[in-house]
Coordinates of C-alpha atoms in Angstrom, one line a residue:
X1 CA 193.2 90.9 177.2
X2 CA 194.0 91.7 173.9
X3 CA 191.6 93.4 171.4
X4 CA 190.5 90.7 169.2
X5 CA 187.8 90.1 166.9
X6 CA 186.4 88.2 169.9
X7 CA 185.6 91.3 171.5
X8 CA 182.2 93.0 172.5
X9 CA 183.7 95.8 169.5
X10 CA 184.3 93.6 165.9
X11 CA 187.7 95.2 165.9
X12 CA 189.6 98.5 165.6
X13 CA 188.0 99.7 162.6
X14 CA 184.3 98.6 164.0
X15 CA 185.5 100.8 166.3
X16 CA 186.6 103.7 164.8
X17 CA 183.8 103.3 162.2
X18 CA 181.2 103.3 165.1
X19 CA 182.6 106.7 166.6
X20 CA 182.3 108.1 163.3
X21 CA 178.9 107.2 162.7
X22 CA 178.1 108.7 166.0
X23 CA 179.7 111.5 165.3
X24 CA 181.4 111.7 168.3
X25 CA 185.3 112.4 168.2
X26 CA 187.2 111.0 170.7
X27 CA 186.8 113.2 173.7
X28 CA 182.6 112.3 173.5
X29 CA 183.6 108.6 173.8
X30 CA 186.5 109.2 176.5
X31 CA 183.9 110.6 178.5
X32 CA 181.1 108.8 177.8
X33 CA 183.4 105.1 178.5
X34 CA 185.0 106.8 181.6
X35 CA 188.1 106.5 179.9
X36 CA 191.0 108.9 178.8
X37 CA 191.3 110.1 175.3
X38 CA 194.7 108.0 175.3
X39 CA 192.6 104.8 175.9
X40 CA 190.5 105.2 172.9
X41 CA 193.3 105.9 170.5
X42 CA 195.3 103.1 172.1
X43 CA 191.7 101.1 171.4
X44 CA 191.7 102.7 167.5
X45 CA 195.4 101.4 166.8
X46 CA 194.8 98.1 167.8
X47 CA 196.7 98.0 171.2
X48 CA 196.2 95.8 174.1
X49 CA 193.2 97.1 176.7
X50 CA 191.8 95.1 179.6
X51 CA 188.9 93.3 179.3
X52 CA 186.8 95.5 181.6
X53 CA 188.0 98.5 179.9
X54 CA 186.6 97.0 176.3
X55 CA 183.2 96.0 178.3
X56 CA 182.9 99.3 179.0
X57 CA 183.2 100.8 175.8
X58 CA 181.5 98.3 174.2
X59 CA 178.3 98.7 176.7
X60 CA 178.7 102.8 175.6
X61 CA 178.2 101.8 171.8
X62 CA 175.5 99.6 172.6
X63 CA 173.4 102.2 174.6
X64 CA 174.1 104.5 171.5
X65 CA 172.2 101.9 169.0
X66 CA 175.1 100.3 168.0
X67 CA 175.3 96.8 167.1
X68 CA 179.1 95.2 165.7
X69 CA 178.2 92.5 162.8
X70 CA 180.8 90.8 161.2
X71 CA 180.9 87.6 158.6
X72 CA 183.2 84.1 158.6
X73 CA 184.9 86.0 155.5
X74 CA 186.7 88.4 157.8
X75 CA 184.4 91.4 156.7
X76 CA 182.8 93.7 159.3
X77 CA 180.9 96.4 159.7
X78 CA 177.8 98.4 162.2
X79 CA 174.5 98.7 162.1
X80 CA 172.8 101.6 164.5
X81 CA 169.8 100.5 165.8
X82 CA 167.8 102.9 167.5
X83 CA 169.7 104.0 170.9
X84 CA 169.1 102.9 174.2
X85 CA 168.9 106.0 176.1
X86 CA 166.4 107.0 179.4
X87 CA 163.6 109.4 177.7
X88 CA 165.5 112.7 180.0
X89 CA 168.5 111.9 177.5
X90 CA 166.4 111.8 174.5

């Protein structure tokens, strides 16, 4: 599958944009998707993942409060909601 705008993730720079936000670099999101570092810069350049792999991350970002908006003008953006996390991670 190829990273598309049809994605769980808005696109690579929703992407990069929600790490950032986070403030995680891209080890915290390796390890937090289960993923190699390689992965999410392959992900942050716009190369093709797998469909699973994308899930995943996306599913990460979501648990984190973060939501991937876009428009029908081709703009796009985040909005962090507050995160989805068990109270012991709180």
């Amino acid at each position: 599958m190829c990273y598309r705008r049809t994605t769980p993730l808005g696109g690579t720079r929703s992407c990069k944009l929600a790490r950032i936000a986070l403030r995680w670099g891209v080890r915290q999101l390796a390890e937090a998707a289960q993923v190699s570092t390689q992965t999410i810069s392959r992900l942050e350049r716009g190369e093709q993942l797998w469909g699973g792999t994308l899930n995943g991350i996306a599913q990460v970002f979501e648990a984190a409060g973060i939501e991937f908006i876009s428009d029908d003008d081709g703009g796009f953006g985040i909005k962090i909601n507050k995160p989805n996390l068990p109270p012991s991670a709180r």
